[in-house]
Structure formats: C-alpha cells, structure tokens
Coordinates of C-alpha atoms and ligand atoms in Angstrom, one line a residue:
X73 CA -0.2 0.0 -0.3
X74 CA 0.9 3.5 -0.7
X75 CA 2.6 5.6 2.0
X76 CA 1.6 9.5 1.6
X77 CA 3.5 12.0 4.6
X78 CA 2.8 15.8 4.2
X79 CA 3.3 18.1 6.2
X80 CA 2.0 22.8 6.1
X81 CA 4.6 25.8 8.5
X82 CA 2.2 27.4 11.0
X83 CA 3.4 30.1 10.3
X84 CA -0.5 31.8 9.9
X85 CA -3.7 31.1 7.8
X86 CA -3.4 28.8 5.0
X87 CA -4.0 29.9 1.5
X88 CA -5.4 28.7 -2.1
X89 CA -1.6 28.0 -2.9
X90 CA -1.8 25.7 0.7
X91 CA -5.0 24.6 -0.9
X92 CA -4.3 23.6 -4.6
X93 CA -0.8 22.0 -4.0
X94 CA -1.1 20.2 -0.8
X95 CA -4.8 20.2 1.5
X96 CA -6.6 19.3 -1.0
X97 CA -4.8 15.9 -2.7
X98 CA -4.2 15.3 1.6
X99 CA -8.4 15.3 1.6
X100 CA -8.7 13.1 -1.3
X101 CA -5.7 10.6 -0.8
X102 CA -6.6 10.1 2.7
X103 CA -9.0 7.0 1.8
X104 CA -6.6 5.1 -0.3
X105 CA -3.3 5.0 0.9
X106 CA -1.8 5.5 5.0
X107 CA -1.5 8.9 5.1
X108 CA 0.4 10.9 7.7
X109 CA 0.0 14.7 7.7
X110 CA 1.9 17.4 10.2
X111 CA 1.8 21.0 11.5
X112 CA 5.7 20.9 10.4
X113 CA 6.8 23.4 12.8
X114 CA 10.2 22.9 13.8
X115 CA 10.3 23.8 9.7
X116 CA 8.6 27.3 10.8
X117 CA 11.2 27.7 13.3
X118 CA 14.7 28.4 11.0
X119 CA 12.6 31.8 10.6
X120 CA 12.1 32.9 13.4
X121 CA 8.9 32.6 14.3
X122 CA 7.4 34.7 17.2
X123 CA 7.2 32.6 20.2
X124 CA 4.0 34.2 21.5
X125 CA 2.4 32.9 18.3
X126 CA 3.6 29.5 17.4
X127 CA 1.2 28.1 19.1
X128 CA -1.5 30.0 18.1
X129 CA -0.5 29.0 14.3
X130 CA -0.1 25.1 14.9
X131 CA -4.0 25.7 16.6
X132 CA -4.7 28.0 13.0
X133 CA -3.4 24.3 10.1
X134 CA -4.7 21.9 12.8
X135 CA -8.4 23.5 12.6
X136 CA -8.0 24.4 8.7
X137 CA -6.6 20.7 8.1
X138 CA -9.7 19.6 10.3
X139 CA -12.0 21.7 8.2
X140 CA -11.1 20.8 5.0
X141 CA -11.9 16.9 5.5
X142 CA -8.8 15.5 6.8
X143 CA -10.4 13.0 9.1
X144 CA -8.1 12.1 12.1
X145 CA -9.5 8.6 12.5
X146 CA -8.7 7.6 9.4
X147 CA -5.4 9.6 8.5
X148 CA -3.2 10.0 11.3
X149 CA -2.6 14.5 12.0
X150 CA 0.4 14.8 14.4
X151 CA 2.6 18.0 15.4
X152 CA 5.8 17.4 13.9
X153 CA 7.7 18.8 17.4
X154 CA 5.4 16.1 19.1
X155 CA 7.6 13.2 18.1
X156 CA 11.1 13.4 19.5
X157 CA 12.1 11.0 16.5
X158 CA 12.3 13.1 13.4
X159 CA 15.1 15.0 15.6
X160 CA 16.5 12.3 15.8
X161 CA 16.6 11.1 12.2
X162 CA 17.4 14.3 11.1
X163 CA 20.8 13.9 13.1
X164 CA 21.6 11.0 11.7
X165 CA 21.3 12.3 8.3
X166 CA 22.5 14.8 8.2
X167 CA 26.2 13.0 8.8
X168 CA 25.6 11.9 5.2
X169 CA 24.0 15.3 4.0
X170 CA 27.0 18.2 2.2
X171 CA 27.4 21.5 2.7
X172 CA 27.7 21.9 -0.8
X173 CA 24.3 20.5 -1.9
X174 CA 22.5 22.0 1.3
X175 CA 24.1 25.4 -0.1
X176 CA 23.1 25.1 -3.6
X177 CA 19.3 24.2 -2.7
X178 CA 16.7 27.3 -4.0
X179 CA 15.2 27.8 -1.0
X180 CA 18.4 28.3 0.8
X181 CA 19.7 30.9 -1.4
X182 CA 16.2 32.7 -1.4
X183 CA 16.4 32.6 1.9
X184 CA 19.9 34.2 2.1
X185 CA 18.9 36.9 -0.5
X186 CA 15.9 38.1 1.5
X187 CA 17.5 37.8 5.0
X188 CA 21.0 37.7 5.1
X189 CA 21.1 39.0 8.8
X190 CA 19.6 35.2 9.4
X191 CA 21.4 33.1 7.5
X192 CA 21.0 30.2 10.4
X193 CA 22.2 26.7 10.7
X194 CA 18.0 25.6 10.5
X195 CA 17.6 26.7 7.3
X196 CA 20.8 25.3 5.9
X197 CA 19.9 21.5 6.9
X198 CA 16.2 22.6 6.5
X199 CA 16.3 19.9 3.5
X200 CA 17.9 17.5 5.9
X201 CA 15.0 18.0 8.5
X202 CA 11.8 17.7 5.8
X203 CA 14.1 13.9 4.3
X204 CA 13.4 13.2 7.8
X205 CA 10.3 14.3 7.9
X206 CA 8.9 11.9 4.9
X207 CA 12.1 8.7 5.4
X208 CA 10.5 8.7 9.0
X209 CA 7.5 7.1 8.2
X210 CA 8.6 6.0 4.5
X211 CA 6.7 7.4 2.2
X212 CA 6.2 6.4 -1.6
X213 CA 4.1 9.9 -2.2
X214 CA 3.9 13.3 -0.3
X215 CA 1.7 15.7 -1.8
X216 CA 2.6 19.2 -2.5
X217 CA 2.8 22.4 -4.5
X218 CA 5.6 22.9 -7.6
X219 CA 8.0 24.3 -4.7
X220 CA 8.8 21.9 -2.9
X221 CA 10.0 19.9 -5.8
X222 CA 13.9 20.3 -5.0
X223 CA 13.3 19.1 -1.9
X224 CA 11.7 16.4 -2.7
X225 CA 14.8 15.6 -4.9
X226 CA 17.5 16.0 -2.0
X227 CA 15.0 13.8 -0.3
X228 CA 15.5 10.4 -2.4
X229 CA 19.6 11.4 -3.3
X230 CA 20.0 11.4 0.9
X231 CA 17.7 7.9 0.4
X232 CA 19.8 6.4 -1.5
X233 CA 23.1 7.7 -0.9
X234 CA 22.3 6.0 2.7
X235 CA 20.9 2.8 0.9
X236 CA 24.1 2.5 -1.3
X237 CA 26.8 3.7 1.6
X238 CA 25.2 1.3 3.9
X239 CA 24.4 -1.8 1.8
X240 CA 20.5 -2.1 2.4
X241 CA 17.7 -1.6 0.9
X242 CA 15.7 0.7 3.5
X243 CA 14.6 3.8 2.5
X244 CA 11.8 4.6 -1.2
X245 CA 12.5 7.0 -3.3
X246 CA 9.8 9.4 -2.4
X247 CA 8.1 11.1 -5.6
X248 CA 6.2 14.3 -5.1
X249 CA 2.3 14.3 -6.2
X250 CA -0.7 15.8 -6.9
X251 CA -3.8 13.7 -7.5
X252 CA -4.3 12.8 -11.2
X253 CA -1.9 15.8 -12.1
X254 CA 1.7 17.8 -13.0
X255 CA 2.4 19.8 -9.4
X256 CA 0.8 23.0 -9.1
X257 CA 2.1 26.3 -9.0
X258 CA -1.2 29.1 -7.2
X259 CA -0.1 32.3 -8.5
X260 CA -0.7 36.0 -6.3
X261 CA -3.0 38.0 -7.2
X262 CA -0.2 41.3 -7.7
X263 CA 0.9 40.3 -10.6
X264 CA 3.7 38.1 -10.1
X265 CA 5.3 35.1 -8.5
X266 CA 3.7 32.5 -6.4
X267 CA 0.5 33.3 -3.8
X268 CA 2.8 32.9 -0.3
X269 CA 1.8 33.8 2.9
X270 CA 4.7 36.3 3.1
X271 CA 3.8 38.4 0.2
X272 CA 0.4 39.6 0.7
X273 CA -0.9 38.3 -2.6
X274 CA -3.2 35.5 -1.0
X275 CA -6.8 34.3 -0.7
X276 CA -7.0 32.6 2.3
X277 CA -9.2 30.0 3.5
X278 CA -11.3 32.3 6.6
X279 CA -11.6 35.0 4.3
X280 CA -14.3 36.6 4.3
X281 CA -17.4 36.3 1.2
X282 CA -16.6 40.5 0.9
X283 CA -12.8 40.3 1.7
X284 CA -12.4 37.4 -1.6
X285 CA -14.7 39.4 -3.2
X286 CA -12.2 42.6 -2.7
X287 CA -9.4 40.9 -3.5
X288 CA -10.1 39.6 -6.5
X289 CA -11.5 43.1 -8.0
X290 CA -8.4 44.7 -7.6
X291 CA -6.2 41.7 -8.9
X292 CA -3.9 42.9 -11.5
X293 CA -4.8 43.0 -15.5
X294 CA -4.1 45.3 -18.2
X295 CA -5.5 47.4 -20.7
X296 CA -6.8 44.8 -22.7
X297 CA -6.0 42.2 -25.9
X298 CA -6.4 44.4 -29.3
X299 CA -5.2 42.2 -31.7
X300 CA -6.9 38.7 -31.8
X301 CA -5.3 35.5 -29.9
X302 CA -2.4 38.2 -28.3
X303 CA -0.3 36.5 -25.7
X304 CA -1.7 37.2 -21.7
X305 CA 0.1 39.4 -19.8
X306 CA 1.5 38.3 -17.1
X307 CA -1.6 39.4 -14.2
X308 CA -3.9 37.9 -16.8
X309 CA -2.3 34.5 -17.0
X310 CA -2.2 34.4 -13.3
X311 CA -6.6 34.8 -13.0
X312 CA -6.0 32.2 -15.3
X313 CA -4.2 29.9 -13.6
X314 CA -6.3 30.5 -10.4
X315 CA -9.7 29.8 -12.8
X316 CA -8.0 26.6 -14.1
X317 CA -7.8 25.7 -10.2
X318 CA -11.2 26.5 -9.1
X319 CA -14.1 26.8 -12.6
X320 CA -15.4 24.2 -14.7
X321 CA -14.0 24.0 -18.4
X322 CA -17.0 25.4 -19.4
X323 CA -16.3 28.5 -17.8
X324 CA -12.8 28.7 -18.5
X325 CA -13.3 27.6 -22.4
X326 CA -15.9 30.9 -22.5
X327 CA -13.5 34.1 -21.2
X328 CA -10.7 32.0 -23.2
X329 CA -12.5 33.0 -26.3
X330 CA -13.5 36.0 -25.1
X331 CA -9.7 37.3 -24.3
X332 CA -8.9 35.4 -28.4
X333 CA -11.7 37.5 -29.6
X334 CA -11.1 41.3 -28.0
X335 CA -14.4 41.4 -26.4
X336 CA -13.4 39.9 -22.4
X337 CA -14.5 42.1 -20.1
X338 CA -11.9 42.5 -17.0
X339 CA -14.9 42.9 -14.3
X340 CA -16.7 39.9 -15.8
X341 CA -13.5 37.6 -15.6
X342 CA -12.6 38.8 -12.0
X343 CA -16.3 38.6 -10.5
X344 CA -17.2 35.3 -12.3
X345 CA -13.8 33.8 -10.3
X346 CA -14.4 35.5 -7.1
X347 CA -17.8 33.7 -7.2
X348 CA -15.4 30.3 -7.9
X349 CA -13.5 30.7 -5.2
X350 CA -16.1 31.4 -3.2
X351 CA -17.4 28.0 -3.9
X352 CA -14.5 26.5 -2.7
X353 CA -13.3 28.2 0.6
X354 CA -16.6 29.3 2.1
X355 CA -18.1 25.4 3.8
X356 CA -14.1 24.8 4.6
X357 CA -13.6 28.5 6.7
X358 CA -18.2 28.1 8.0
X359 CA -15.7 24.8 9.9
X360 CA -12.8 26.7 11.1
X361 CA -14.0 28.8 14.6
X362 CA -16.3 25.7 15.3
X363 CA -13.3 23.5 15.5
X364 CA -10.9 25.9 16.7
X365 CA -13.4 26.7 19.5
X366 CA -13.7 23.1 20.5
X367 CA -10.3 22.5 22.6
X368 CA -10.8 19.3 23.9
X369 CA -11.4 17.8 20.8
X370 CA -7.7 18.9 19.3
X371 CA -6.1 17.9 21.8
X372 CA -7.6 14.7 21.3
X373 CA -6.7 14.3 17.4
X374 CA -2.9 15.8 18.3
X375 CA -2.2 13.4 21.1
X376 CA -3.7 10.1 19.4
X377 CA -1.9 11.3 16.2
X378 CA 1.1 11.8 18.0
X379 CA 0.6 8.6 19.4
X380 CA -0.1 6.6 15.9
X381 CA 2.7 8.7 14.4
X382 CA 5.4 7.0 16.8
X383 CA 4.1 3.5 16.0
X384 CA 6.3 3.9 12.2
X385 CA 8.8 6.7 13.1
X386 CA 10.1 4.5 16.3
X387 CA 10.8 1.5 14.1
X388 CA 12.6 3.6 11.5
X389 CA 14.8 5.0 14.1
X390 CA 15.9 1.3 15.8
X391 CA 16.4 -0.1 12.4
X392 CA 18.4 2.8 11.2
X393 CA 20.7 3.6 14.3
X394 CA 21.3 -0.7 13.9
X395 CA 22.2 -0.4 10.3
X396 CA 24.8 3.0 11.2
X397 CA 26.2 0.5 14.1
X398 CA 24.6 1.8 17.4
X399 CA 24.2 -1.1 19.6
X400 CA 23.1 -1.6 22.7
X401 CA 25.3 -3.0 25.2
Ligands
TYM554 P1 4.9 25.6 3.2 O1 4.1 25.9 4.7 O2 5.1 26.9 2.6 O3 3.2 24.7 2.6 C1 3.0 24.0 2.4 C2 2.3 23.4 1.0 O4 1.7 24.2 0.0 C3 2.4 24.6 -1.1 N1 2.3 25.7 -1.4 C4 1.7 26.4 -2.7 N2 1.4 25.4 -4.0 C5 1.2 26.0 -4.9 N3 1.2 26.8 -5.2 C6 1.5 27.9 -3.9 N4 1.2 28.8 -4.2 C7 1.5 27.0 -2.9 N5 2.6 28.1 -1.8 C8 2.5 26.7 -0.7 C9 4.0 23.7 -1.1 O5 4.7 23.3 -2.0 C10 3.4 23.0 0.4 O6 2.9 21.6 -0.3 N6 8.9 22.4 3.5 C11 7.2 22.5 3.4 C12 6.8 22.0 4.6 C13 6.8 20.3 4.9 C14 7.0 19.5 4.0 C15 7.8 18.1 5.1 C16 6.3 19.3 3.2 C17 8.1 20.2 6.2 N7 8.7 18.8 6.0 C18 7.6 16.6 4.3 C19 5.8 18.3 2.7 C20 7.1 16.8 2.9 C21 7.0 23.7 3.4 O7 7.2 24.4 3.9 O8 5.8 24.2 2.9

C-alpha cells in the first residue's frame, strides 16, 4: 500500500496555494493510502517565529486541516515537535548531507538573499529535516506544490546515498505527488510569482466572501487585448491559472474565447473568478471557527496522532540506528 506524508509550516492562515498544492490532495488521498499529515513547527522556526504566536498558528493549521475534511480517525495528524524521532533521524541523516549541496538549494539561496542577517544553520539543514519527516514513515508519495520539488529531489538523494552507503534497500525513493496531474503553482493576485503567506497576495481559507471579492477585483490585469489571440500579460495569465483550479471547464473556455476575440471584460472575468473561489472556500471557512474553539477535540486529535505516528517512527529510527552501527550494550 502507498504511504503518504506531507506537512505545512504554521506561519499563518492557509491560502489557496496551500490548498490546491497540498491540502486538497491530503483530503482526497486519505481513503486510499496510509496517510500522515503533520504541522511542521520545527521548519517554521527556521525563520524565527514569535514564541507568543507559534502555538496559535499550530492551532490554526490543525483546525484548517480538519475543516478541509481530513478525517483523524483515518489519517494520522500530528505536530512535528510532538515526535522526538524527527530530530534524531534528522541528526543521523545530516551525517551524510554535504554542505555544498545544501548551500546550492534554491530555497536556501532565496532565504539568504532576502534575510542576510539570519542565515542560521537550521535554514541550511532545512532539507535534511524535511527528508527526516518523509523517510521516518518511509513515505512513497508526498503531496506538495511545485515549489517543493527540489526538496523532494534531495530527499531521494539522501535516501539513495544511505541505501548505497550501508548496502541496504531501506529507504524508498519518495515522489512528489498531485492527484492525477502535474504539480501546481498557484500564482498571487499581484501579477507576480506564487501565492505566499508573506507576499501579501493571497486569498485565505478563512477570508469572508466580501474580502475574497475585494481581493479578486483588485487583482492586477492590463488594458485588454487589442489583437485577436494576443499573448496574456502576467497578471491576466495568473487569473486564468487560478481559474483552472476553481472554475468549470466551460467557464474557462468561455473566457478564453472572449479573450482571443478581444471581447473580454476583465470585470466579468474577476466576478466569475471570485464566485468560483467562494464556492471552494466558504464551506471550509464555516467549519474552521467551530473546530478551532473545540479545545478538547483538538487536544485529542494531536495526542492520538502523535501516538499513531510514533509507531512507525520508532521502528524506522531503531532500524537506522542498527544499520549505522549504534548498538545497545
Ligand atoms: P509550506 O508551509 O511553505 O507550504 C505548504 C504546502 O503548500 C504548498 N504551496 C503551494 N502550492 C501551490 N502553489 C502555491 N502558491 C503554494 N504555496 C505553498 C507547498 O508546496 C507545500 O506543499 N517545506 C514544506 C513543509 C514541509 C514538508 C515536509 C512538506 C516540511 N516537511 C515533508 C512535505 C513533506 C513547506 O515549507 O511548505
């Protein structure tokens, strides 16, 4: 049976990128595979989260996992820092991770560029910690967005290296996964790159209908096509990309045709997009608050989750210790 694992950093509310890149897949996969979905609080700490807010953010992600439809009786949901084997496997794997390859990781270089005053060792070993998350459960499939592709590639490098080094066939080659399609990158509404928590260009699962409409109506477009079949500007291309995730094929075809024939009205396009986003977000949002306020339920979910997670992580770490030569007296 497939073993699925994935995680999200608790750095704020989840946005549409997190949903279509990761969370929606979690919900769809849980009935067909053994699934582990966790909250990556150690990873969040690499950018120095405020201690006053970390727990609250963990609670937010946990409530959003559950509101989106992850069933804790079927999938295992846990908080990364509740499972000490994560730290141990990360340490053991770091013995075979080369500083050069970690320094070349795109996400590390990006963090160094954006935050030159906080180039900490945790940022450098971020992909090792992530490999530990995945390999602890010997996961075969990892539902993630396109931005995590390189981290998964490194996880496979570490797994192969470990297997070769010790002459074992222990770790699988974990593959990034998107239900029935290529990995996705949901763009922001500001005409640039991807939707992100810190880029201030996102639509959140907790946003009200009114906020969603306002954000979409403000999305960057252009002055409109002047010739049939002219290429899309970045802003308009982004709107169509988000539409691909939320709207029906008929709706998308209709607006593409209107664009190709220069009859498009961006106001209509945005109104339609906003309504289609609301159809996805509203039912989730309505469940978030109630779940978030049910402290005893949340406590039970993470306690049971940590216990279930430890069953497989205990086994993996004991075996890795044995393979690497750590023996009890
Ligand atoms: P994080 O917290 O940045 O993002 C969580 C998930 O959301 C996806 N995502 C997107 N997908 C499509 N379009 C976007 N605009 C977009 N923005 C975010 C990410 O690809 C990710 O799947 N390193 C991970 C957390 C992690 C993890 C793991 C993931 C730690 N250990 C083990 C999988 C397996 C991260 O920072 O994701």
